[in-house]
């Protein structure tokens, strides 16, 4: 690992100013992803700006929205009583991620910015456009069991590995960031991006911007929601496919629905066509299967990951069925 300096930020504004002065500096929160990347020389910043002392850990329940600080720990958000009551989908998704020890360190902002787990990205002997732009993609035509089935490009077929972000995408969250030009809000659906021909960029966050919080608007999905994660082990494994399903039911009638998938694209993948199809319909296995067929219409496998085409469809039906039966 390269030698680096570390400084403690005293406020969000000074954190941004400190970072702005450097050409190659990074924020560090829990460090559960960044330190691994530094140890493997995938990223080698000259300076780290430690943001752990900032007042960004609170969870505030305000009229019409809940605001979660970017430094709130994954485990604290998952176990918060009011989060569990109002947004069980978020609590379930967070609890499905990593291990208890990692969740105790990992923060909300860091979780959003964790890098892909594509094995070629972590292997500096292999080509990877995300790690070294224009060097090629090892996964296309290589080992691609974990890779994307939606929104991939000729440059990159990696997936975003977060569980939490799938729930936040389904819940129409909004991200607040502070940058050299002031603060701004980004809809969660626009926060992560597709790879196109610049896969080195995971998000629409500008250089030197600090995530300060995530807002979730009030909703009526608390009773009938579910996060289903399919993985190789029941703990400590990233999703092969996951589904966040949230229903607002009037008896058997679907008044509103939100659906998103994880493990299938470079960003949390909202299933908007399936949502439109389900709205106003009655809950049934047939309707859920039709919605899943619609959702998977554009999916494309790359060889090793072809199993995700069937798994994805079945997972959507299963997640909706469990959500409806609660
Ligand atoms: C073995 C293992 C298994 C895992 N399994 C899962 C899993 O199943 N599901 C899952 O979702 N995740 C999983 N994770 C990933 C884990 O959730 C992330 O590593 C963690 O959420 C990152 O948060 P952090 O605070 O430690 O981020 P850090 O490592 O500190 O930072 C990550 C990145 O975010 C940037 N950053 C951090 N905070 C901010 C901010 N507020 N504003 C701007 N930039 C910021 C940093 O500069 C860095 O680039 C796993 C991790 C490990 C090591
Ligand atoms: S899929 Fe993306 S991350 Fe994986 S090797 Fe190809 S370019 Fe790199």
Coordinates of C-alpha atoms and ligand atoms in Angstrom, one line a residue:
X1 CA 0.0 0.0 0.0
X2 CA 1.2 3.5 -0.9
X3 CA 1.9 5.9 2.0
X4 CA -0.8 8.4 2.5
X5 CA -1.8 11.3 4.9
X6 CA -5.0 11.3 6.9
X7 CA -6.8 14.3 8.3
X8 CA -9.9 14.7 10.3
X9 CA -12.7 16.9 8.9
X10 CA -14.5 19.2 11.5
X11 CA -17.6 20.0 9.4
X12 CA -19.1 19.0 6.1
X13 CA -18.0 22.3 4.6
X14 CA -14.4 21.9 5.7
X15 CA -14.4 18.3 4.5
X16 CA -15.3 19.4 1.0
X17 CA -12.8 22.3 1.2
X18 CA -10.1 19.9 2.4
X19 CA -10.8 17.5 -0.4
X20 CA -11.1 20.3 -3.0
X21 CA -7.5 21.4 -2.3
X22 CA -6.1 18.0 -3.3
X23 CA -5.8 16.4 -6.7
X24 CA -5.9 12.9 -5.3
X25 CA -7.8 12.7 -2.0
X26 CA -10.8 10.6 -0.8
X27 CA -13.3 10.7 2.0
X28 CA -13.1 7.8 4.4
X29 CA -16.1 6.6 6.4
X30 CA -16.2 3.0 7.8
X31 CA -13.3 2.1 5.5
X32 CA -14.8 -1.4 4.9
X33 CA -14.5 -1.0 1.1
X34 CA -11.9 1.8 0.6
X35 CA -9.2 0.2 2.7
X36 CA -9.5 -3.1 0.8
X37 CA -9.2 -1.2 -2.5
X38 CA -6.1 0.6 -1.1
X39 CA -4.5 -2.6 0.1
X40 CA -4.9 -4.1 -3.4
X41 CA -3.6 -0.9 -5.1
X42 CA -6.8 -0.5 -7.0
X43 CA -7.0 3.0 -5.6
X44 CA -4.1 4.9 -4.1
X45 CA -5.1 8.3 -2.8
X46 CA -2.4 10.6 -1.4
X47 CA -4.7 11.9 1.3
X48 CA -7.8 10.6 3.2
X49 CA -10.2 13.0 4.7
X50 CA -11.8 11.2 7.7
X51 CA -15.4 12.2 8.0
X52 CA -16.3 10.1 11.0
X53 CA -16.4 13.0 13.4
X54 CA -19.1 14.9 11.4
X55 CA -22.6 15.3 12.8
X56 CA -24.2 13.1 10.1
X57 CA -25.2 10.1 12.1
X58 CA -28.8 11.0 13.0
X59 CA -32.0 9.5 11.8
X60 CA -34.8 12.1 11.9
X61 CA -38.4 11.4 11.5
X62 CA -39.9 14.6 10.1
X63 CA -43.4 15.4 8.7
X64 CA -43.6 13.7 5.3
X65 CA -40.1 12.3 5.2
X66 CA -37.4 10.5 7.1
X67 CA -33.8 11.8 6.9
X68 CA -30.9 9.4 7.4
X69 CA -27.5 10.9 8.0
X70 CA -24.8 9.7 5.6
X71 CA -22.7 8.4 8.5
X72 CA -25.4 6.4 10.2
X73 CA -24.1 2.9 10.5
X74 CA -25.8 0.2 8.5
X75 CA -26.5 -1.8 11.7
X76 CA -28.0 1.2 13.5
X77 CA -30.4 2.0 10.6
X78 CA -31.4 -1.7 10.2
X79 CA -32.2 -2.1 13.9
X80 CA -33.9 1.3 14.5
X81 CA -37.4 0.7 15.8
X82 CA -39.1 3.4 13.8
X83 CA -37.3 2.4 10.6
X84 CA -38.4 -1.2 11.1
X85 CA -42.0 0.0 11.6
X86 CA -42.1 2.5 8.7
X87 CA -39.6 1.1 6.2
X88 CA -39.2 -2.7 7.0
X89 CA -38.0 -3.1 3.4
X90 CA -34.9 -1.0 4.2
X91 CA -34.2 -2.8 7.4
X92 CA -34.5 -6.2 5.7
X93 CA -32.2 -5.1 2.8
X94 CA -29.6 -3.8 5.2
X95 CA -29.7 -6.9 7.4
X96 CA -29.1 -9.1 4.3
X97 CA -25.8 -7.3 3.5
X98 CA -22.3 -8.4 4.6
X99 CA -22.0 -9.6 8.2
X100 CA -22.9 -8.0 11.6
X101 CA -19.3 -6.9 12.1
X102 CA -19.1 -5.1 8.7
X103 CA -22.6 -3.6 9.2
X104 CA -21.4 -2.1 12.5
X105 CA -18.6 -0.2 10.6
X106 CA -20.3 0.4 7.2
X107 CA -22.1 3.7 6.7
X108 CA -25.0 4.7 4.5
X109 CA -22.9 7.0 2.3
X110 CA -20.1 4.5 2.0
X111 CA -22.6 1.7 1.1
X112 CA -23.9 3.8 -1.8
X113 CA -20.3 4.3 -3.1
X114 CA -19.0 0.8 -2.6
X115 CA -17.3 -0.4 -5.8
X116 CA -18.3 -3.5 -7.9
X117 CA -17.3 -7.0 -6.8
X118 CA -16.5 -8.1 -10.3
X119 CA -13.4 -10.3 -9.8
X120 CA -11.5 -8.8 -12.7
X121 CA -11.9 -5.3 -11.1
X122 CA -10.0 -6.7 -8.0
X123 CA -7.3 -8.5 -10.0
X124 CA -4.7 -6.0 -11.3
X125 CA -3.2 -8.5 -13.6
X126 CA -6.4 -8.7 -15.7
X127 CA -8.0 -6.1 -18.0
X128 CA -10.8 -4.1 -16.6
X129 CA -12.2 -0.9 -18.1
X130 CA -13.7 0.2 -14.8
X131 CA -10.3 0.0 -13.1
X132 CA -8.2 1.1 -16.0
X133 CA -10.2 2.9 -18.7
X134 CA -9.8 1.4 -22.3
X135 CA -7.9 -1.7 -21.0
X136 CA -10.7 -4.1 -21.9
X137 CA -13.2 -6.1 -20.1
X138 CA -12.2 -9.5 -18.7
X139 CA -15.7 -10.5 -17.8
X140 CA -17.1 -10.3 -21.3
X141 CA -16.2 -13.7 -22.7
X142 CA -14.7 -14.6 -19.4
X143 CA -16.0 -15.7 -16.0
X144 CA -19.3 -13.8 -15.6
X145 CA -21.5 -15.7 -13.3
X146 CA -22.2 -12.6 -11.1
X147 CA -22.5 -10.1 -14.0
X148 CA -25.4 -7.9 -15.3
X149 CA -28.4 -9.0 -17.3
X150 CA -29.8 -5.4 -17.7
X151 CA -28.3 -2.2 -19.0
X152 CA -24.7 -3.5 -19.6
X153 CA -22.5 -2.2 -22.4
X154 CA -19.7 -3.4 -24.6
X155 CA -17.3 -1.8 -22.0
X156 CA -18.6 -3.3 -18.8
X157 CA -21.1 -5.9 -17.5
X158 CA -20.5 -5.4 -13.8
X159 CA -23.3 -5.1 -11.2
X160 CA -23.6 -2.7 -8.3
X161 CA -23.3 -4.9 -5.2
X162 CA -25.4 -3.1 -2.6
X163 CA -28.5 -4.4 -1.0
X164 CA -29.5 -1.2 0.8
X165 CA -29.5 0.7 -2.5
X166 CA -32.1 -1.6 -4.0
X167 CA -34.5 -0.8 -1.2
X168 CA -33.7 2.9 -1.4
X169 CA -34.4 2.9 -5.2
X170 CA -37.7 1.2 -4.6
X171 CA -38.6 3.7 -1.9
X172 CA -38.0 6.7 -4.1
X173 CA -35.2 8.1 -1.9
X174 CA -33.5 11.4 -2.5
X175 CA -29.8 12.0 -1.8
X176 CA -28.5 15.3 -0.4
X177 CA -24.9 16.2 -1.2
X178 CA -22.6 19.1 -0.3
X179 CA -20.0 20.2 -2.9
X180 CA -17.6 23.0 -3.7
X181 CA -20.6 24.7 -5.5
X182 CA -23.0 24.3 -2.6
X183 CA -25.6 21.6 -1.8
X184 CA -27.9 19.8 -4.1
X185 CA -30.4 16.9 -4.2
X186 CA -30.2 13.9 -6.5
X187 CA -33.1 11.4 -7.0
X188 CA -31.9 8.0 -6.0
X189 CA -32.9 6.6 -9.4
X190 CA -30.4 9.0 -11.0
X191 CA -27.6 8.6 -8.5
X192 CA -26.0 5.4 -9.9
X193 CA -25.4 5.2 -13.6
X194 CA -25.2 2.7 -16.4
X195 CA -21.6 1.9 -17.7
X196 CA -21.9 3.1 -21.3
X197 CA -18.4 3.7 -22.5
X198 CA -17.3 5.3 -19.2
X199 CA -17.7 2.4 -16.7
X200 CA -15.0 4.0 -14.4
X201 CA -17.8 6.3 -13.3
X202 CA -20.2 4.5 -11.0
X203 CA -22.5 7.5 -10.1
X204 CA -23.5 11.0 -11.0
X205 CA -21.8 12.4 -8.0
X206 CA -19.4 15.2 -9.0
X207 CA -15.8 15.0 -8.0
X208 CA -15.3 16.3 -4.4
X209 CA -19.0 16.1 -3.4
X210 CA -19.9 14.7 0.0
X211 CA -23.1 12.8 0.6
X212 CA -24.7 14.3 3.7
X213 CA -28.0 12.4 4.0
X214 CA -30.7 10.3 2.3
X215 CA -34.4 11.2 2.5
X216 CA -37.2 8.7 2.2
X217 CA -40.7 10.1 1.5
X218 CA -43.6 8.9 3.7
X219 CA -45.4 5.9 2.1
X220 CA -48.0 3.2 2.7
X221 CA -45.8 0.2 1.9
X222 CA -44.9 -0.7 5.5
X223 CA -47.3 -3.6 5.9
X224 CA -46.8 -5.4 2.5
X225 CA -43.1 -5.2 1.6
X226 CA -40.3 -7.7 1.3
X227 CA -36.6 -7.9 0.4
X228 CA -35.7 -11.3 -1.2
X229 CA -32.0 -12.0 -1.6
X230 CA -30.8 -15.1 -3.5
X231 CA -27.1 -15.8 -2.8
X232 CA -24.6 -18.7 -2.7
X233 CA -24.5 -18.7 1.2
X234 CA -27.1 -17.4 3.6
X235 CA -24.6 -14.9 5.1
X236 CA -21.6 -13.0 4.0
X237 CA -22.3 -13.3 0.2
X238 CA -23.4 -10.7 -2.4
X239 CA -26.7 -11.1 -4.2
X240 CA -26.9 -13.3 -7.3
X241 CA -30.3 -11.7 -7.7
X242 CA -32.4 -9.7 -5.2
X243 CA -35.8 -8.1 -5.3
X244 CA -37.3 -5.3 -3.3
X245 CA -41.1 -5.5 -3.5
X246 CA -43.5 -3.0 -1.9
X247 CA -47.2 -3.1 -2.2
X248 CA -50.0 -0.7 -1.0
X249 CA -53.1 -2.9 -0.9
X250 CA -56.8 -2.3 -0.5
X251 CA -58.0 -5.8 0.2
X252 CA -56.6 -7.7 -2.8
X253 CA -56.4 -4.6 -5.0
X254 CA -53.0 -3.2 -5.7
X255 CA -53.3 0.6 -5.2
X256 CA -49.5 1.3 -5.5
X257 CA -46.4 -0.9 -6.1
X258 CA -42.7 -0.4 -6.1
X259 CA -40.2 -3.0 -7.5
X260 CA -36.5 -3.0 -7.8
X261 CA -33.8 -5.6 -8.4
X262 CA -30.2 -6.0 -7.3
X263 CA -27.4 -8.1 -8.6
X264 CA -28.6 -7.6 -12.2
X265 CA -27.3 -4.2 -13.4
X266 CA -24.7 -1.5 -12.9
X267 CA -27.3 0.3 -10.7
X268 CA -30.3 -0.7 -8.6
X269 CA -32.8 -1.7 -11.4
X270 CA -36.3 -0.3 -11.0
X271 CA -39.0 -2.4 -12.7
X272 CA -41.2 0.5 -13.8
X273 CA -43.1 -1.4 -16.6
X274 CA -44.0 -4.2 -14.2
X275 CA -45.1 -1.5 -11.6
X276 CA -47.4 0.1 -14.2
X277 CA -48.8 -3.3 -15.2
X278 CA -49.5 -4.3 -11.5
X279 CA -51.2 -1.0 -10.5
X280 CA -55.0 -1.5 -10.1
X281 CA -54.8 -5.3 -10.6
X282 CA -55.9 -7.9 -8.1
X283 CA -53.2 -9.9 -6.3
X284 CA -52.7 -13.3 -7.9
X285 CA -50.0 -15.7 -9.0
X286 CA -51.0 -15.2 -12.6
X287 CA -50.7 -11.4 -12.4
X288 CA -47.3 -11.6 -10.6
X289 CA -46.0 -14.0 -13.2
X290 CA -47.1 -11.7 -16.0
X291 CA -45.4 -8.8 -14.3
X292 CA -42.2 -10.8 -13.9
X293 CA -42.3 -11.7 -17.6
X294 CA -42.7 -8.1 -18.5
X295 CA -39.8 -7.1 -16.2
X296 CA -37.5 -9.7 -17.6
X297 CA -38.3 -8.9 -21.3
X298 CA -35.1 -7.0 -22.0
X299 CA -32.8 -9.2 -19.9
X300 CA -29.7 -10.6 -21.6
X301 CA -27.3 -13.3 -20.3
X302 CA -23.6 -13.4 -21.0
X303 CA -23.0 -17.1 -20.6
X304 CA -22.2 -18.1 -17.0
X305 CA -24.9 -15.8 -15.8
X306 CA -27.7 -17.1 -18.0
X307 CA -29.3 -18.8 -15.0
X308 CA -30.2 -15.3 -13.7
X309 CA -32.9 -15.0 -16.5
X310 CA -35.0 -17.7 -14.8
X311 CA -33.8 -16.9 -11.3
X312 CA -34.8 -13.3 -11.8
X313 CA -38.3 -14.1 -12.9
X314 CA -38.9 -16.6 -10.1
X315 CA -37.5 -14.1 -7.5
X316 CA -39.9 -11.4 -8.6
X317 CA -42.9 -13.7 -8.3
X318 CA -41.6 -14.9 -4.9
X319 CA -40.9 -11.5 -3.5
X320 CA -44.3 -10.1 -4.5
X321 CA -46.1 -13.2 -3.2
X322 CA -44.4 -12.9 0.2
X323 CA -45.0 -9.1 0.4
X324 CA -48.7 -9.6 -0.4
X325 CA -49.2 -12.3 2.2
X326 CA -47.9 -10.3 5.1
Ligands
LIG1 C1 -16.6 -9.2 3.1 C2 -17.6 -8.2 2.7 C3 -18.9 -8.6 2.4 C4 -19.9 -7.6 2.0 N1 -21.1 -8.0 1.7 C5 -22.1 -7.1 1.3 C6 -23.4 -7.4 0.9 O1 -23.8 -8.6 1.0 N2 -24.3 -6.4 0.6 C7 -23.9 -5.1 0.6 O2 -24.7 -4.3 0.3 N3 -22.6 -4.8 0.9 C8 -21.7 -5.7 1.3 N4 -20.5 -5.3 1.6 C9 -20.0 -3.9 1.4 C10 -20.2 -3.0 2.5 O3 -21.6 -2.8 2.7 C11 -19.5 -1.7 2.2 O4 -18.1 -2.0 2.2 C12 -19.9 -0.6 3.1 O5 -21.2 -0.3 3.1 C13 -19.1 0.6 2.7 O6 -19.3 1.6 3.7 P1 -18.1 2.3 4.5 O7 -18.7 3.4 5.3 O8 -17.2 1.3 5.1 O9 -17.4 3.0 3.2 P2 -15.8 3.3 3.0 O10 -15.1 2.1 2.7 O11 -15.3 4.2 4.0 O12 -16.0 4.2 1.6 C14 -16.4 3.7 0.4 C15 -16.4 4.8 -0.6 O13 -17.3 5.8 -0.3 C16 -16.7 7.1 -0.2 N5 -17.5 7.7 0.8 C17 -17.8 7.2 2.0 N6 -18.7 8.0 2.7 C18 -18.9 9.1 1.8 C19 -19.7 10.3 1.9 N7 -20.5 10.5 2.9 N8 -19.7 11.1 0.8 C20 -18.9 10.9 -0.2 N9 -18.1 9.8 -0.3 C21 -18.1 8.9 0.7 C22 -15.3 6.8 0.1 O14 -14.4 7.8 -0.4 C23 -15.0 5.5 -0.7 O15 -14.8 5.8 -2.0 C24 -19.5 -6.3 2.0 C25 -18.2 -5.9 2.3 C26 -17.3 -6.8 2.7 C27 -15.9 -6.4 3.0
LIG2 S1 -17.4 -6.1 -16.1 FE1 -16.7 -4.1 -15.7 S2 -15.7 -4.3 -13.7 FE2 -15.8 -6.4 -14.6 S3 -13.9 -6.6 -15.9 FE3 -15.5 -5.8 -17.2 S4 -15.1 -3.6 -17.1 FE4 -14.1 -4.5 -15.3

